[in-house]
mmCIF file of C-alpha atoms in Angstrom:
data_model
loop_
_atom_site.group_PDB
_atom_site.id
_atom_site.type_symbol
_atom_site.label_atom_id
_atom_site.label_comp_id
_atom_site.label_asym_id
_atom_site.label_seq_id
_atom_site.Cartn_x
_atom_site.Cartn_y
_atom_site.Cartn_z
ATOM 1 C CA MET A 24 0.000 0.000 0.000
ATOM 2 C CA THR A 25 1.456 3.326 -0.975
ATOM 3 C CA THR A 26 0.802 6.668 0.584
ATOM 4 C CA THR A 27 0.945 10.063 -0.955
ATOM 5 C CA SER A 28 1.522 13.328 0.832
ATOM 6 C CA ASP A 29 -0.606 16.323 0.404
ATOM 7 C CA PRO A 30 1.394 18.943 -1.551
ATOM 8 C CA ASN A 31 -0.454 21.715 0.256
ATOM 9 C CA LEU A 32 0.797 20.421 3.609
ATOM 10 C CA GLN A 33 4.374 20.224 2.319
ATOM 11 C CA SER A 34 4.348 23.786 1.084
ATOM 12 C CA ALA A 35 2.868 24.968 4.377
ATOM 13 C CA SER A 36 5.651 23.299 6.348
ATOM 14 C CA THR A 37 8.294 25.192 4.416
ATOM 15 C CA LEU A 38 6.860 28.652 5.206
ATOM 16 C CA PRO A 39 8.977 30.813 7.533
ATOM 17 C CA ASP A 40 8.016 31.137 11.200
ATOM 18 C CA VAL A 41 6.355 34.518 11.062
ATOM 19 C CA ASP A 42 5.707 34.700 14.803
ATOM 20 C CA SER A 43 9.349 33.914 15.711
ATOM 21 C CA GLY A 44 10.764 36.437 13.254
ATOM 22 C CA GLY A 45 8.366 39.110 14.424
ATOM 23 C CA ALA A 46 9.355 38.523 18.053
ATOM 24 C CA ARG A 47 13.057 38.888 17.227
ATOM 25 C CA ALA A 48 12.385 42.103 15.337
ATOM 26 C CA GLY A 49 10.388 43.419 18.281
ATOM 27 C CA TRP A 50 13.213 42.690 20.737
ATOM 28 C CA ALA A 51 15.720 44.364 18.430
ATOM 29 C CA ALA A 52 13.550 47.459 18.150
ATOM 30 C CA THR A 53 13.135 47.561 21.939
ATOM 31 C CA LEU A 54 16.891 47.308 22.503
ATOM 32 C CA LEU A 55 17.583 50.027 19.955
ATOM 33 C CA SER A 56 15.025 52.279 21.621
ATOM 34 C CA ALA A 57 16.565 51.606 25.041
ATOM 35 C CA PHE A 58 20.063 52.431 23.781
ATOM 36 C CA ALA A 59 18.789 55.589 22.105
ATOM 37 C CA PHE A 60 17.033 56.670 25.308
ATOM 38 C CA LEU A 61 20.150 55.950 27.372
ATOM 39 C CA PHE A 62 22.369 57.879 24.959
ATOM 40 C CA SER A 63 19.915 60.786 24.953
ATOM 41 C CA GLY A 64 19.892 60.818 28.757
ATOM 42 C CA LEU A 65 23.690 60.780 28.982
ATOM 43 C CA SER A 66 23.946 63.528 26.384
ATOM 44 C CA PHE A 67 21.418 65.652 28.284
ATOM 45 C CA TYR A 68 23.357 65.133 31.517
ATOM 46 C CA GLU A 69 26.716 66.019 29.965
ATOM 47 C CA THR A 70 25.422 69.114 28.172
ATOM 48 C CA THR A 71 22.903 70.446 30.695
ATOM 49 C CA LEU A 72 22.798 68.796 34.113
ATOM 50 C CA LYS A 73 26.446 68.035 34.895
ATOM 51 C CA GLN A 74 27.556 70.204 37.801
ATOM 52 C CA SER A 75 30.609 72.420 37.567
ATOM 53 C CA ASP A 76 33.790 70.369 37.877
ATOM 54 C CA LEU A 77 36.628 72.757 38.670
ATOM 55 C CA ARG A 78 40.251 71.685 38.379
ATOM 56 C CA ILE A 79 43.280 73.848 39.115
ATOM 57 C CA TYR A 80 46.554 73.682 37.187
ATOM 58 C CA VAL A 81 49.757 75.238 38.509
ATOM 59 C CA THR A 82 53.142 75.300 36.792
ATOM 60 C CA ASP A 83 56.573 75.695 38.358
ATOM 61 C CA THR A 84 56.715 79.445 37.625
ATOM 62 C CA ILE A 85 55.807 80.536 41.162
ATOM 63 C CA SER A 86 57.544 83.723 42.308
ATOM 64 C CA TYR A 87 58.215 85.347 45.677
ATOM 65 C CA THR A 88 58.521 89.016 46.600
ATOM 66 C CA ARG A 89 57.712 91.359 49.482
ATOM 67 C CA ASP A 90 55.286 94.246 49.740
ATOM 68 C CA PRO A 91 56.810 97.272 51.527
ATOM 69 C CA TRP A 92 53.353 98.663 52.214
ATOM 70 C CA GLY A 93 52.922 96.588 55.354
ATOM 71 C CA SER A 94 55.993 94.353 54.981
ATOM 72 C CA TYR A 95 54.125 91.310 53.670
ATOM 73 C CA ASP A 96 55.397 88.071 52.171
ATOM 74 C CA VAL A 97 53.891 87.765 48.673
ATOM 75 C CA LEU A 98 53.529 84.713 46.429
ATOM 76 C CA ALA A 99 52.770 85.291 42.738
ATOM 77 C CA VAL A 100 51.139 82.163 41.305
ATOM 78 C CA PRO A 101 50.201 81.827 37.597
ATOM 79 C CA LEU A 102 47.399 79.285 37.335
ATOM 80 C CA THR A 103 44.563 77.965 35.214
ATOM 81 C CA ILE A 104 41.165 76.840 36.494
ATOM 82 C CA SER A 105 39.198 74.651 34.083
ATOM 83 C CA ASN A 106 35.547 73.637 34.327
ATOM 84 C CA GLY A 107 34.743 70.170 33.018
ATOM 85 C CA GLY A 108 31.058 70.493 33.900
ATOM 86 C CA ALA A 109 28.149 71.834 31.879
ATOM 87 C CA ARG A 110 27.102 74.401 34.468
ATOM 88 C CA ASP A 111 29.002 77.560 35.346
ATOM 89 C CA GLY A 112 31.286 77.438 38.375
ATOM 90 C CA ALA A 113 32.487 80.133 40.759
ATOM 91 C CA VAL A 114 35.638 80.561 42.824
ATOM 92 C CA ILE A 115 35.049 82.640 45.946
ATOM 93 C CA THR A 116 38.699 82.723 46.943
ATOM 94 C CA LEU A 117 41.909 80.717 46.739
ATOM 95 C CA ALA A 118 44.266 79.859 49.568
ATOM 96 C CA VAL A 119 47.855 78.659 49.831
ATOM 97 C CA GLU A 120 48.976 76.860 52.959
ATOM 98 C CA VAL A 121 52.688 77.622 53.286
ATOM 99 C CA LYS A 122 55.017 75.650 55.545
ATOM 100 C CA ASN A 123 58.668 76.459 56.182
ATOM 101 C CA VAL A 124 60.255 73.012 56.330
ATOM 102 C CA GLY A 125 63.258 74.208 58.339
ATOM 103 C CA THR A 126 61.369 75.965 61.145
ATOM 104 C CA GLY A 127 58.148 73.955 61.008
ATOM 105 C CA GLU A 128 56.100 77.170 60.999
ATOM 106 C CA SER A 129 53.126 77.493 58.678
ATOM 107 C CA GLU A 130 50.631 80.125 57.615
ATOM 108 C CA THR A 131 47.716 80.481 55.211
ATOM 109 C CA PHE A 132 48.016 82.985 52.373
ATOM 110 C CA THR A 133 44.839 84.066 50.556
ATOM 111 C CA SER A 134 44.208 85.521 47.109
ATOM 112 C CA ALA A 135 44.457 89.291 47.506
ATOM 113 C CA TYR A 136 45.201 90.739 44.057
ATOM 114 C CA PHE A 137 45.328 90.013 40.344
ATOM 115 C CA ALA A 138 48.601 90.868 38.600
ATOM 116 C CA ASP A 139 49.717 91.167 34.985
ATOM 117 C CA ALA A 140 53.012 91.759 33.174
ATOM 118 C CA GLN A 141 53.206 95.383 34.356
ATOM 119 C CA TYR A 142 53.457 94.229 37.962
ATOM 120 C CA PHE A 143 56.666 92.309 37.277
ATOM 121 C CA GLY A 144 58.260 95.209 35.386
ATOM 122 C CA ALA A 145 57.494 97.943 37.928
ATOM 123 C CA VAL A 146 59.208 99.039 41.149
ATOM 124 C CA GLU A 147 58.073 99.988 44.645
ATOM 125 C CA ASP A 148 59.143 103.330 46.145
ATOM 126 C CA VAL A 149 57.590 104.179 49.489
ATOM 127 C CA ALA A 150 59.252 107.612 49.651
ATOM 128 C CA LYS A 151 57.766 108.611 46.290
ATOM 129 C CA ARG A 152 54.554 106.650 46.933
ATOM 130 C CA ILE A 153 55.040 104.540 43.821
ATOM 131 C CA LYS A 154 53.322 101.168 43.876
ATOM 132 C CA ARG A 155 53.396 98.238 41.510
ATOM 133 C CA PRO A 156 50.061 98.030 39.623
ATOM 134 C CA LYS A 157 47.678 95.327 40.800
ATOM 135 C CA GLN A 158 43.932 94.820 41.034
ATOM 136 C CA PRO A 159 41.990 93.655 44.104
ATOM 137 C CA PHE A 160 40.924 90.046 43.879
ATOM 138 C CA ALA A 161 37.277 89.363 43.016
ATOM 139 C CA PRO A 162 35.393 86.041 42.750
ATOM 140 C CA ILE A 163 36.098 84.250 39.473
ATOM 141 C CA ALA A 164 33.300 82.917 37.259
ATOM 142 C CA VAL A 165 34.309 79.907 35.151
ATOM 143 C CA PRO A 166 31.754 79.096 32.401
ATOM 144 C CA GLY A 167 30.706 75.533 31.681
ATOM 145 C CA ARG A 168 33.342 73.757 29.555
ATOM 146 C CA GLY A 169 35.462 76.916 29.894
ATOM 147 C CA SER A 170 38.533 78.046 31.818
ATOM 148 C CA TYR A 171 40.233 80.979 33.508
ATOM 149 C CA SER A 172 43.949 81.793 33.390
ATOM 150 C CA GLY A 173 45.749 84.504 35.312
ATOM 151 C CA THR A 174 48.316 85.391 37.960
ATOM 152 C CA ILE A 175 47.151 85.676 41.563
ATOM 153 C CA LEU A 176 49.040 87.453 44.352
ATOM 154 C CA PHE A 177 48.693 85.665 47.687
ATOM 155 C CA TYR A 178 49.161 87.553 50.969
ATOM 156 C CA PRO A 179 49.138 86.367 54.597
ATOM 157 C CA ALA A 180 46.450 87.735 56.899
ATOM 158 C CA THR A 181 48.985 89.734 58.917
ATOM 159 C CA ALA A 182 52.551 90.902 58.379
ATOM 160 C CA ARG A 183 55.206 89.070 60.403
ATOM 161 C CA GLU A 184 58.283 90.670 61.867
ATOM 162 C CA LYS A 185 60.165 87.434 61.233
ATOM 163 C CA LYS A 186 59.277 86.353 57.726
ATOM 164 C CA LEU A 187 57.998 82.870 57.023
ATOM 165 C CA ILE A 188 59.881 82.657 53.725
ATOM 166 C CA GLU A 189 63.599 83.350 54.031
ATOM 167 C CA PRO A 190 66.560 83.098 51.619
ATOM 168 C CA LYS A 191 67.778 79.538 50.978
ATOM 169 C CA SER A 192 64.813 77.982 52.777
ATOM 170 C CA LYS A 193 62.580 75.082 51.770
ATOM 171 C CA VAL A 194 58.811 75.430 51.654
ATOM 172 C CA GLU A 195 55.782 73.236 51.086
ATOM 173 C CA LEU A 196 52.760 74.779 49.375
ATOM 174 C CA THR A 197 49.190 73.482 49.233
ATOM 175 C CA ILE A 198 46.875 75.422 46.916
ATOM 176 C CA LYS A 199 43.127 75.013 47.292
ATOM 177 C CA VAL A 200 40.037 76.511 45.665
ATOM 178 C CA LEU A 201 37.092 77.629 47.789
ATOM 179 C CA THR A 202 33.701 77.492 46.055
ATOM 180 C CA PRO A 203 30.161 78.462 47.142
ATOM 181 C CA ALA A 204 28.204 76.000 49.275
ATOM 182 C CA PRO A 205 25.820 73.734 47.299
ATOM 183 C CA SER A 206 22.486 75.468 46.737
ATOM 184 C CA GLY A 207 20.282 72.422 46.153
ATOM 185 C CA TRP A 208 20.012 68.650 46.371
ATOM 186 C CA LEU A 209 21.317 68.190 42.834
ATOM 187 C CA GLU A 210 24.528 70.084 43.590
ATOM 188 C CA ARG A 211 24.951 68.254 46.893
ATOM 189 C CA THR A 212 24.461 64.894 45.182
ATOM 190 C CA LEU A 213 26.458 65.360 41.991
ATOM 191 C CA GLY A 214 28.931 68.107 42.901
ATOM 192 C CA ARG A 215 32.415 67.586 44.285
ATOM 193 C CA ALA A 216 35.073 69.801 45.797
ATOM 194 C CA PRO A 217 38.079 70.732 43.609
ATOM 195 C CA GLU A 218 41.296 68.838 44.253
ATOM 196 C CA ARG A 219 44.155 70.493 46.094
ATOM 197 C CA VAL A 220 47.571 70.930 44.507
ATOM 198 C CA SER A 221 50.652 70.353 46.665
ATOM 199 C CA LEU A 222 54.176 71.479 45.787
ATOM 200 C CA LYS A 223 57.621 71.443 47.348
ATOM 201 C CA ALA A 224 60.030 74.236 46.485
ATOM 202 C CA ASP A 225 63.448 75.662 47.288
ATOM 203 C CA VAL A 226 63.756 79.396 47.859
ATOM 204 C CA PRO A 227 66.874 80.892 46.202
ATOM 205 C CA ASN A 228 69.156 83.388 47.877
ATOM 206 C CA PHE A 229 67.968 87.003 47.733
ATOM 207 C CA LEU A 230 68.492 90.406 49.314
ATOM 208 C CA PRO A 231 65.457 91.352 51.440
ATOM 209 C CA GLY A 232 65.951 95.043 50.648
ATOM 210 C CA ALA A 233 65.773 94.323 46.928
ATOM 211 C CA MET A 234 62.466 92.488 47.450
ATOM 212 C CA TYR A 235 60.923 95.618 48.974
ATOM 213 C CA ALA A 236 62.083 97.648 45.957
ATOM 214 C CA GLY A 237 60.325 95.364 43.491
ATOM 215 C CA ASP A 238 62.652 92.430 42.832
ATOM 216 C CA VAL A 239 61.087 89.006 42.323
ATOM 217 C CA VAL A 240 62.689 85.573 42.726
ATOM 218 C CA ARG A 241 61.423 82.352 41.218
ATOM 219 C CA LEU A 242 60.952 79.359 43.495
ATOM 220 C CA ARG A 243 62.545 76.100 42.383
ATOM 221 C CA VAL A 244 59.661 73.625 42.434
ATOM 222 C CA SER A 245 60.888 70.065 43.007
ATOM 223 C CA ALA A 246 57.667 68.085 43.530
ATOM 224 C CA HIS A 247 54.050 68.362 42.399
ATOM 225 C CA SER A 248 51.027 66.286 43.426
ATOM 226 C CA ARG A 249 47.227 66.346 43.797
ATOM 227 C CA GLN A 250 45.096 65.544 46.820
#
């Protein structure tokens, strides 16, 4: 006895699995939509929501001088502050913690003035009331994805009869940026304090009287780190 197969059944068995293919296409579309949504969210965060992310950069071109108008130690620090965040950032003040390695004494210097090239080419003359040009320090606004570069003059709070920084001494410097307190939960959650920059430097020999007249000496920076 022979049997014959129904040609209609054979052709039906060779048809593709429409339900299975449709399910795979649906999963693929869902995954693509999820990736697109995730990418859109990350892009929105990076371009709009990301809090200011300030970072300070200091080279080894730090200089020392003295201000005869009060007999202050003065540190001239060229620096750059970059903002890796999307939102604007602000620097209220900067501070340098200075330690004399030989004596163990330390003091905090704060940003007091801005200086430019004219400051380093001018002289001080108390008798003639001639002062080196400088501008009082003001808070610095750093736009999102932007930066600020300039030279800051750091002064101690009070003048010392015995100076903290002396010829042929060794000093340790820690530079920190002070920013406004977080104003909302988003800033408190996503924001972070800028890193500190620590340096070790040797002070060259100099004549104190020449410092009061306008001379400047460059510190020899030997080590540089972040905290």
